[in-house]
XYZ file of C-alpha atoms in Angstrom:
516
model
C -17.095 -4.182 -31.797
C -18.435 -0.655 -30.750
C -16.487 1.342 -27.356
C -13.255 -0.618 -28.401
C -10.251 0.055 -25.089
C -7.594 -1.403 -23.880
C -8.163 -3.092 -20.695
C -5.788 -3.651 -17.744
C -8.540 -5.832 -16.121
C -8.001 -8.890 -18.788
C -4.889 -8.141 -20.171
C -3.179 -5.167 -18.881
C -1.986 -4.058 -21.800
C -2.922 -5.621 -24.704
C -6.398 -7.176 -24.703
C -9.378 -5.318 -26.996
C -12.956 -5.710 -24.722
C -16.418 -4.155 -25.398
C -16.990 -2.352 -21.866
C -20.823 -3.689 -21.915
C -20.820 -7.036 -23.858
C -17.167 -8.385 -22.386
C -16.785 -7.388 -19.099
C -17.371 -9.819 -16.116
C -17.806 -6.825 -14.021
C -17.644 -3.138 -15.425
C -15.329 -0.902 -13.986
C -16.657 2.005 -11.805
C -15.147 4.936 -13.639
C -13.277 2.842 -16.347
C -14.818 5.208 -19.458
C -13.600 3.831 -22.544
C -11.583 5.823 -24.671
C -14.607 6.815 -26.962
C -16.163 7.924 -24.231
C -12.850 9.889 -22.905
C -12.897 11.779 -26.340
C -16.531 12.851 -26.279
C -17.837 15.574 -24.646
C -17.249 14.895 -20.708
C -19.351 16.417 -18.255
C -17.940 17.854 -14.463
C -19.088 14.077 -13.276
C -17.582 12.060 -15.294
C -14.196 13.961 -14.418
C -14.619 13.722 -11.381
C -15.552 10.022 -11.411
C -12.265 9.214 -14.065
C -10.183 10.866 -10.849
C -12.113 9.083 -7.941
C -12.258 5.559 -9.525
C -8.683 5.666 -9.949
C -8.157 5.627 -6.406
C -9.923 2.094 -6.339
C -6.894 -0.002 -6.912
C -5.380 0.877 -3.983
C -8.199 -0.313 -1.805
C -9.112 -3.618 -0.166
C -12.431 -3.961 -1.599
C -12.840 -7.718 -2.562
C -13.390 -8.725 -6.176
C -12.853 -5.264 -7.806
C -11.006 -7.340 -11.395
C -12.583 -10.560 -11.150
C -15.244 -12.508 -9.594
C -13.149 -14.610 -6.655
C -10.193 -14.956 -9.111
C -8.194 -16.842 -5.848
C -5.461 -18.384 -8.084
C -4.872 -15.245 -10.418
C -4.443 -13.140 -7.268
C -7.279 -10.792 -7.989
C -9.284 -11.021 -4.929
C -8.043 -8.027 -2.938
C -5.004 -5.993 -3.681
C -1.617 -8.269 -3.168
C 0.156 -5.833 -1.070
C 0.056 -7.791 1.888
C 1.108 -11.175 -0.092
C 4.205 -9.768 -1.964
C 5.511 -7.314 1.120
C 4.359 -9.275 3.862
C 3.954 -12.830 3.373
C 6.887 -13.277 1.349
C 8.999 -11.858 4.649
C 10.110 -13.177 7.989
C 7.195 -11.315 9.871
C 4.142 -13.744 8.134
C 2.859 -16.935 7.794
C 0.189 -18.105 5.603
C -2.444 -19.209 8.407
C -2.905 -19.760 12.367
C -3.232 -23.667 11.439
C -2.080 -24.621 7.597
C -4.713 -26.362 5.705
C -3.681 -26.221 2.303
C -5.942 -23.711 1.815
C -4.367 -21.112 -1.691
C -1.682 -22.621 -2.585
C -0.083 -19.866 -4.594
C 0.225 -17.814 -1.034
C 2.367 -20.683 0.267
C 4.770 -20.341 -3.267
C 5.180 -17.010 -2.523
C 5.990 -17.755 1.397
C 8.206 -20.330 0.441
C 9.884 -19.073 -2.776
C 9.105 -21.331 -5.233
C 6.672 -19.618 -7.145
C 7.048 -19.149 -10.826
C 5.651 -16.636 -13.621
C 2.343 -18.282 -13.332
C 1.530 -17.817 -9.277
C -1.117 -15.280 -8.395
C 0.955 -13.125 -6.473
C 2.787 -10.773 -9.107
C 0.074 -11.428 -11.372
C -2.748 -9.327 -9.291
C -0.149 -7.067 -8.490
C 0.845 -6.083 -12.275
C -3.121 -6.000 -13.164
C -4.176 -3.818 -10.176
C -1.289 -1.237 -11.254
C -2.016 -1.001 -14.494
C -5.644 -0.640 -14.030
C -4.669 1.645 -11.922
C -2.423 3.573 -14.412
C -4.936 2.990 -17.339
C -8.118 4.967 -14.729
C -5.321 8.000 -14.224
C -4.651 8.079 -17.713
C -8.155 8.486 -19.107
C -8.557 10.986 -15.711
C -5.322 13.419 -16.915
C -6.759 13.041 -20.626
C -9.959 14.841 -19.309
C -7.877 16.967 -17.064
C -5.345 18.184 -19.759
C -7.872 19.096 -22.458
C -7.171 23.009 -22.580
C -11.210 23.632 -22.893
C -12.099 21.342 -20.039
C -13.284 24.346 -17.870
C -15.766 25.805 -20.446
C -16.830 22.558 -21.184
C -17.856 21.080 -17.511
C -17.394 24.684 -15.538
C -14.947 22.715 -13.736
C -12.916 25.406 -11.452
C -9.345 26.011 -11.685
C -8.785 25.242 -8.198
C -11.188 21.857 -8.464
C -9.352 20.931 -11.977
C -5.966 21.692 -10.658
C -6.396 19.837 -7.090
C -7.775 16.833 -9.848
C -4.750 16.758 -11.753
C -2.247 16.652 -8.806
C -4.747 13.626 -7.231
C -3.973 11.574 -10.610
C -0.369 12.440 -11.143
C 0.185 11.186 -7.401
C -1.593 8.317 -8.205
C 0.129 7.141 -11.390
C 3.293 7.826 -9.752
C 2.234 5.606 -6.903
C 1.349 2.696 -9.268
C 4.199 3.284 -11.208
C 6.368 3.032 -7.327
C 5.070 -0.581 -7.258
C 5.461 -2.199 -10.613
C 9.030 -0.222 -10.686
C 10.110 -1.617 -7.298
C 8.623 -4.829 -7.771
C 9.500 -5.667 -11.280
C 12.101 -3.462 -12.673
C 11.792 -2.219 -15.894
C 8.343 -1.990 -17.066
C 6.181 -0.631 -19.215
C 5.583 2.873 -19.599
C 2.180 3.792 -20.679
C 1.310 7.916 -20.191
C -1.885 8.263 -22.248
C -5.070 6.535 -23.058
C -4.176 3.187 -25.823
C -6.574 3.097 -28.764
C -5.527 0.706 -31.418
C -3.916 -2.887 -31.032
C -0.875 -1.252 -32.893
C -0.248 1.146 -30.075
C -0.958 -1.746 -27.400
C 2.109 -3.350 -29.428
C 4.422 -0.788 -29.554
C 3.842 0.246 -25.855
C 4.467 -4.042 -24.698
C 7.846 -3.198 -24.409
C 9.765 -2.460 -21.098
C 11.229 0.873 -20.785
C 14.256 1.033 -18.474
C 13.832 1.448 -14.457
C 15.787 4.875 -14.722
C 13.316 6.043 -17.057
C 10.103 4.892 -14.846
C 12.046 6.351 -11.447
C 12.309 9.635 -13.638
C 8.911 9.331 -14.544
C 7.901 8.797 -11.233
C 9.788 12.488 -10.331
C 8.320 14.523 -12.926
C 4.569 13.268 -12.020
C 5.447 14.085 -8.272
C 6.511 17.529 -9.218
C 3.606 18.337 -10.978
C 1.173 17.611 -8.341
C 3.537 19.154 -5.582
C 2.797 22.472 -7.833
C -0.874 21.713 -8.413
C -1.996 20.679 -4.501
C -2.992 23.520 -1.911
C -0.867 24.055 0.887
C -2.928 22.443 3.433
C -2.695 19.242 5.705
C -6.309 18.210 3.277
C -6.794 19.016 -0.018
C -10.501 18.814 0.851
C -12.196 19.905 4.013
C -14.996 17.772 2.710
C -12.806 14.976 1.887
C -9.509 14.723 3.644
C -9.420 11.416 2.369
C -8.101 12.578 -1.169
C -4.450 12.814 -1.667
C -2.531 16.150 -0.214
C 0.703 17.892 -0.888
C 1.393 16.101 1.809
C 1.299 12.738 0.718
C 3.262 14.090 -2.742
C 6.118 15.457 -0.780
C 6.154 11.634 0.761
C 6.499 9.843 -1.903
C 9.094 12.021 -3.294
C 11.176 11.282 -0.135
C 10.482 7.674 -0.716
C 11.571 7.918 -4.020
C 15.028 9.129 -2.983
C 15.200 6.757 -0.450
C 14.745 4.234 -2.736
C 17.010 5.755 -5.017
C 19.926 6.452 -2.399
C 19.145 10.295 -2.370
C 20.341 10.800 1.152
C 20.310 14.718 0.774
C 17.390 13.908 -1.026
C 15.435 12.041 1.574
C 16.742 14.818 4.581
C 15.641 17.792 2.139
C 12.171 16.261 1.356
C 11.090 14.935 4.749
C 12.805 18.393 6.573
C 9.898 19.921 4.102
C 7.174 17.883 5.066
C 8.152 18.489 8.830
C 8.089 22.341 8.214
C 4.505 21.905 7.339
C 3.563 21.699 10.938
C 0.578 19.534 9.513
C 1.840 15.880 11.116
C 2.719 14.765 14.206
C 3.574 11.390 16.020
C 0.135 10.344 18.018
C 0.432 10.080 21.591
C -1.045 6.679 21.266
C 0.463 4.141 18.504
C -2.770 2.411 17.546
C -4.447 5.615 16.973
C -3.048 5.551 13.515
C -4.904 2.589 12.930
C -8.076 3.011 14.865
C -11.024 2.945 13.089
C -12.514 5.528 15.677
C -9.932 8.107 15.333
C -9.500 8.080 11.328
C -8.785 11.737 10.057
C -9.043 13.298 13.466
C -5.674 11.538 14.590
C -2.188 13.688 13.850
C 0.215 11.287 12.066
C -1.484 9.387 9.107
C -0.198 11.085 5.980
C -2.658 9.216 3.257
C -4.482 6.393 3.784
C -7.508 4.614 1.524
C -11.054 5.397 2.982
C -13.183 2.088 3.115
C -16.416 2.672 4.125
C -19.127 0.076 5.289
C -22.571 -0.195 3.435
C -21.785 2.710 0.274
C -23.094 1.870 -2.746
C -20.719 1.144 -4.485
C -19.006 -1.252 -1.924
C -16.344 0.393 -0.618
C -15.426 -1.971 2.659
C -11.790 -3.496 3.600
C -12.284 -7.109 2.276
C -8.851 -8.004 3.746
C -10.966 -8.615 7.424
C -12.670 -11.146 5.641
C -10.003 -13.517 4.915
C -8.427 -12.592 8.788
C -11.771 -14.362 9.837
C -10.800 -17.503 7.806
C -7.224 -17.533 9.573
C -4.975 -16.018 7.109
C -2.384 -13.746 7.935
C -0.709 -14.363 11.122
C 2.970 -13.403 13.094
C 5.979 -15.668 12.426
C 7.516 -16.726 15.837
C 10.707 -14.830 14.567
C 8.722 -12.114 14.148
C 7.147 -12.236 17.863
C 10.077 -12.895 19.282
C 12.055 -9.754 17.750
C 9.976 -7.149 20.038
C 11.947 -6.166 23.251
C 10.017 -6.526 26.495
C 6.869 -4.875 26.910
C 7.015 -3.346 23.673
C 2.879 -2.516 23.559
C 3.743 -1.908 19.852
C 3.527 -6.357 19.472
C 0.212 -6.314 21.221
C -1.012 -3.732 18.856
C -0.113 -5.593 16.166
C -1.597 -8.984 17.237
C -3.416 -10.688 19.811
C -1.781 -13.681 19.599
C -3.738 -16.203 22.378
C -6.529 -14.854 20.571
C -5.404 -14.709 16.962
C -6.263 -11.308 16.130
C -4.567 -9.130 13.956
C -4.901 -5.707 15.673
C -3.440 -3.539 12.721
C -5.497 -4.897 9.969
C -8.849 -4.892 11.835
C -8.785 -1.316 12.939
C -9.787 -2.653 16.477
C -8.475 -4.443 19.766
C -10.904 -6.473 20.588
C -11.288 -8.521 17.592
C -14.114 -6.426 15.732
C -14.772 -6.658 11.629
C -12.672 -9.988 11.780
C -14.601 -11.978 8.919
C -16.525 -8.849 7.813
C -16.107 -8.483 3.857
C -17.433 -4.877 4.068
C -15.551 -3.410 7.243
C -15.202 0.381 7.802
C -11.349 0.576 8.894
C -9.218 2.952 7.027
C -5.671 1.188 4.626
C -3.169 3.010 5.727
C -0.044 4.095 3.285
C 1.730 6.522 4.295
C 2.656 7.701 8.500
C 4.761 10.339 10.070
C 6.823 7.723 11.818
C 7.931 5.878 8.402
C 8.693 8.962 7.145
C 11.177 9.975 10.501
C 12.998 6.819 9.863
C 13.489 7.262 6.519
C 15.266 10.321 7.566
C 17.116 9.226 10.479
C 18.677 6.416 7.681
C 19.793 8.820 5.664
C 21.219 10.948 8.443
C 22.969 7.693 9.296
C 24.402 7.186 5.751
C 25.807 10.565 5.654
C 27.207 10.785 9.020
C 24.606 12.558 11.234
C 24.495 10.251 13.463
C 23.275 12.246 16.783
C 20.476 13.172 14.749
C 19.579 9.760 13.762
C 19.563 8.562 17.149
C 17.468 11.503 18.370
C 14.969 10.092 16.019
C 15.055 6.576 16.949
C 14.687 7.424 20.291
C 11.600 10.132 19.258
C 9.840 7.169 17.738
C 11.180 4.764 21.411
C 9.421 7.600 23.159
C 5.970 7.319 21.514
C 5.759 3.292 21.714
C 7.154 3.305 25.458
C 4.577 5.914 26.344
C 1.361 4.252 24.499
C -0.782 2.310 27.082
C -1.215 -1.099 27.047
C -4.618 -2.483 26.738
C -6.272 -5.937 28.396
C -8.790 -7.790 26.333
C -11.278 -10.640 27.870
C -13.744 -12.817 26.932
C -16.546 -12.691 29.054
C -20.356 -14.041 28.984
C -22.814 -12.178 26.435
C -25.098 -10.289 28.753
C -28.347 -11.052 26.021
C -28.096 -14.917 26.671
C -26.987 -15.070 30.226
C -27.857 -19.181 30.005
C -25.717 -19.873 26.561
C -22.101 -20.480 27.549
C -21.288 -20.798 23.855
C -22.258 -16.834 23.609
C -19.395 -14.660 24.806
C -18.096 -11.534 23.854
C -14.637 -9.341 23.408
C -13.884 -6.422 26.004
C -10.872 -4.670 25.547
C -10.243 -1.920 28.171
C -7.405 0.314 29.046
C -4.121 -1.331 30.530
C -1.416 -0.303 32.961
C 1.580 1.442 31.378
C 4.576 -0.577 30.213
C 6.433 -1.176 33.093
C 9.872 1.300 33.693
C 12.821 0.604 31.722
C 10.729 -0.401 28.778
C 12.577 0.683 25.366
C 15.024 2.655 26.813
C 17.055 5.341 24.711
C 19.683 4.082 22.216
C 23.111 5.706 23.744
C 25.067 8.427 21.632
C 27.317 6.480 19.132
C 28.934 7.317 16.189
C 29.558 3.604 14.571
C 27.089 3.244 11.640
C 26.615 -0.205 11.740
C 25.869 -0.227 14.984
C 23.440 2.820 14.434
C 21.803 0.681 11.310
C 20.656 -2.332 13.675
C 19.138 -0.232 16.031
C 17.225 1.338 12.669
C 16.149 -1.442 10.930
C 15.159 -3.274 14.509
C 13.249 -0.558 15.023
C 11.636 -0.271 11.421
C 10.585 -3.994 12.019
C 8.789 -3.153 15.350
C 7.116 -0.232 14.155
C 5.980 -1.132 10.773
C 4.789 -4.601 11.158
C 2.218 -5.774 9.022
C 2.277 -2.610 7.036
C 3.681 -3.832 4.235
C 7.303 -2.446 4.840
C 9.351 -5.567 5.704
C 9.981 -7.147 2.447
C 10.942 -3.883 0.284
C 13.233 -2.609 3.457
C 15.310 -5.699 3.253
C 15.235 -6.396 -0.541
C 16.296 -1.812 -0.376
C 19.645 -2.743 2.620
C 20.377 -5.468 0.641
C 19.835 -8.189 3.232
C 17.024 -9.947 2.187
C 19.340 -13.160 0.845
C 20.760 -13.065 3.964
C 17.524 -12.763 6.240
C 15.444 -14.884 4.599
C 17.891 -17.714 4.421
C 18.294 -17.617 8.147
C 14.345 -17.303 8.459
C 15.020 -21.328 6.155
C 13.463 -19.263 3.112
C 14.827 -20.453 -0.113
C 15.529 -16.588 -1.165
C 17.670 -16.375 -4.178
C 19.151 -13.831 -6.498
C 16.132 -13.571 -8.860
C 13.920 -13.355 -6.157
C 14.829 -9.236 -5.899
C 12.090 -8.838 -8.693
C 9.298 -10.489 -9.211
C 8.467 -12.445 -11.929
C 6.482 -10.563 -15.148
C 3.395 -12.643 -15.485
C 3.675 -15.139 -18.498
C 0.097 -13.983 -19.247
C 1.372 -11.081 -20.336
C 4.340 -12.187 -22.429
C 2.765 -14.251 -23.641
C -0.223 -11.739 -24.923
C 2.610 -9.553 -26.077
C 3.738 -12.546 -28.453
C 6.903 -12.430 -26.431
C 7.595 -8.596 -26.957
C 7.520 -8.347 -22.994
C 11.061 -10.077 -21.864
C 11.556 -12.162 -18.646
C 12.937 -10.956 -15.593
C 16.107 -13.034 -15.376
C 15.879 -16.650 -13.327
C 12.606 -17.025 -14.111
């Protein structure tokens, strides 16, 4: 076999493919490692960087051709964060329809289901396109060789150590200790010795030193491209830092990092909530910190696929978590029209727009100002600032109570005045919510008290974002919720499960997570 790799498409770390003869569908980007070692041009370096942004994306059928029970369809964010918590169900009317989703709402899935199987392949695809990327990148003759600048090759590098760190942030978070794979695998002996899982201290430190390096490598600017604010910032590298101490404990960590990012002057909160998930207002609005840029009718597709399967009925609120908002929060009806079962935040729009549309033009957003606030008012909490954390709470009461509401009818389609079937969405501008609406948490100084107003507050601001889930497995509540939510949560069900596929690839050198 000639242009021999290991790909994270079959098996993500262990399966030998020829990238013409074998592949179902070849990967934009995915150069081989031949290739890698051969004389690279300025495009193909810039390509190994740009495809490795792909995984994050909801473009349909990027690992496999409608791959429903292996989980490969879209990106499984929204299954494992989302629909495994108390703020989703499944569908607007079950049907039966995927299975596998339901074993994941339900907790009964095993090391077989879909779920953490697409998960674990998208990551280390992911990993595997930054790998081949910072092999280009690192080569010291890579400038004389393309005439890549410094600036261009350093603002490269700190785009791919970001993103490895980011896949790394999932599969570390969501399945403990995992593999750690920092270079391009050539030989099946290598794919052997690397099946092994290092230890979750060692992938969190990982995690740091990639961060650090890009921190150093980014300009200091709210976009590391003019051209293309889309591409990751300094920004977006001091974020994930935080979240890496938050996840970690780090208060001083998390206060230091996020007092940083503030002293940027490059974010804001948005005046109006949804503006950090219109589709109209993407990159002019002040708050989104990163966020995936899907574009309708590129060649190569580059459209958020998740609308499609909103136009099918998937994805919808829980009653618990409808009936958590507080009166008149305009934050709920942002995040779904519920009479007419739209899901706001996912759609990019209000009035039900791209819903069924494979190929839709709204933006997946990762990382926000206001995630990032509350992540510091928790760890103000934890170490006794607890004025502050209020004053942040309350900051983030401020913007929701202050966003407009909007009103959305149905009316008859003006170009067929005679066909009652024809109708069409109008969503116009609402009255404000009415006084007294989210009023001001008072000064305290208990810390449980000061915790339930923060993680009420997470759970109203972050909906659907793919927050819930990790927050409660992180506070250590998720048994706890989920049981009350009649969720059959159990120990085991902190991590996911490795997929057998891949011990059993391995030849068992990959061990179980424990339970399953």
């Amino acid at each position: 076999m000639k242009n021999i790799y290991i790909s994270a498409i079959l098996i993500s770390l262990l399966a030998l493919t020829s990238c013409q003869d074998e592949l179902t569908t070849e990967p934009i980007g995915g150069q081989t490692q031949e290739q890698a070692n051969s004389k690279p041009t300025l495009k193909s370096v810039e390509t190994s960087v740009t495809s490795s942004y792909d995984m994050l994306s909801n473009k349909l059928n990027q690992l496999a051709n409608w791959d429903w029970n292996g989980g490969l369809v879209f990106q499984n964010d929204i299954i494992i964060d989302d629909l495994a918590s108390d703020d989703m169900e499944k569908k607007w009317a079950p049907d039966g329809d995927q299975p596998w989703m339901d074993e994941i709402n339900n907790f009964t899935f095993t090391s077989t289901n879909g779920g953490p199987n697409g998960l674990w392949k998208y990551d280390y695809e992911g990993i595997k396109r930054t790998n081949i990327a910072l092999n280009f990148l690192l080569n010291p003759d890579i400038e004389s060789i393309t005439g890549i600048t410094p600036e261009r090759k350093n603002q490269l590098l700190g785009e791919a150590y970001f993103l490895r760190s980011y896949y790394y942030f999932s599969l570390v978070t969501n399945f403990g200790d995992v593999p750690l794979i920092l270079s391009p695998i050539k030989t099946y002996q290598e794919a052997f010795d690397k099946a092994v899982r290092a230890p979750k201290e060692a992938v969190w430190s990982q995690i740091k030193t990639d961060l650090e390096k890009a921190k150093t490598l980014l300009p200091n600017s709210k976009y590391s491209s003019e051209k293309e604010p889309w591409r990751v910032s300094k920004g977006a590298v001091i974020t994930l830092l935080a979240k890496t101490a938050l996840y970690n404990k780090d208060w001083s960590g998390v206060i230091s990092l996020v007092s940083e990012l503030q002293a940027t002057g490059f974010y804001s909160l948005n005046a109006n909530y949804f503006d950090n998930f219109n589709m109209n207002t993407e990159y002019t609005d002040n708050e989104v910190i990163f966020s995936y840029n899907h574009v309708k009718q590129a060649d190569p597709r580059r459209g958020n696929g998740i609308c499609a399967p909103l136009g099918w009925g998937f994805f919808v609120p829980s009653n618990d978590f409808l009936a958590s908002f507080e009166p008149n929060d305009p934050r709920k009806l942002y995040t779904v029209n519920v009479p007419e079962q739209w899901i706001n935040k996912l759609l990019g729009t209000t009035n039900g727009g791209n819903k069924g549309d494979d190929d839709a033009p709204n933006n997946k957003v990762f990382f926000r100002y206001a995630d990032v606030l509350l992540w510091k008012a928790e760890a103000l909490n934890e170490t006794g600032g607890y004025s502050d954390a209020i004053a942040i709470i309350n900051q983030i009461r401020a913007r929701a109570r202050n966003t407009v509401t909007t009103v959305t009818s149905i009316t008859q389609d003006p170009n067929f005045p005679d066909n009652p079937a024809k109708t069409i969405s109008v969503t116009t501008v609402g009255p404000p919510p009415p006084a007294g609406t989210l009023l001001d948490r008072p000064n305290s100084g208990d810390k449980a008290t000061i915790k339930g107003w923060l993680i009420s507050e997470r759970r109203a601001e972050l909906g659907f974002e793919n927050q819930r889930m990790p927050d409660l497995k992180r506070w250590g509540i998720a048994k706890e919720v989920m049981n009350a939510h009649g969720k059959n949560f159990q120990d085991k069900h902190m991590l996911y499960p490795i997929p057998q596929s891949e011990i059993d690839a391995s030849a068992g050198l990959l061990t179980q997570n424990p339970g399953y």
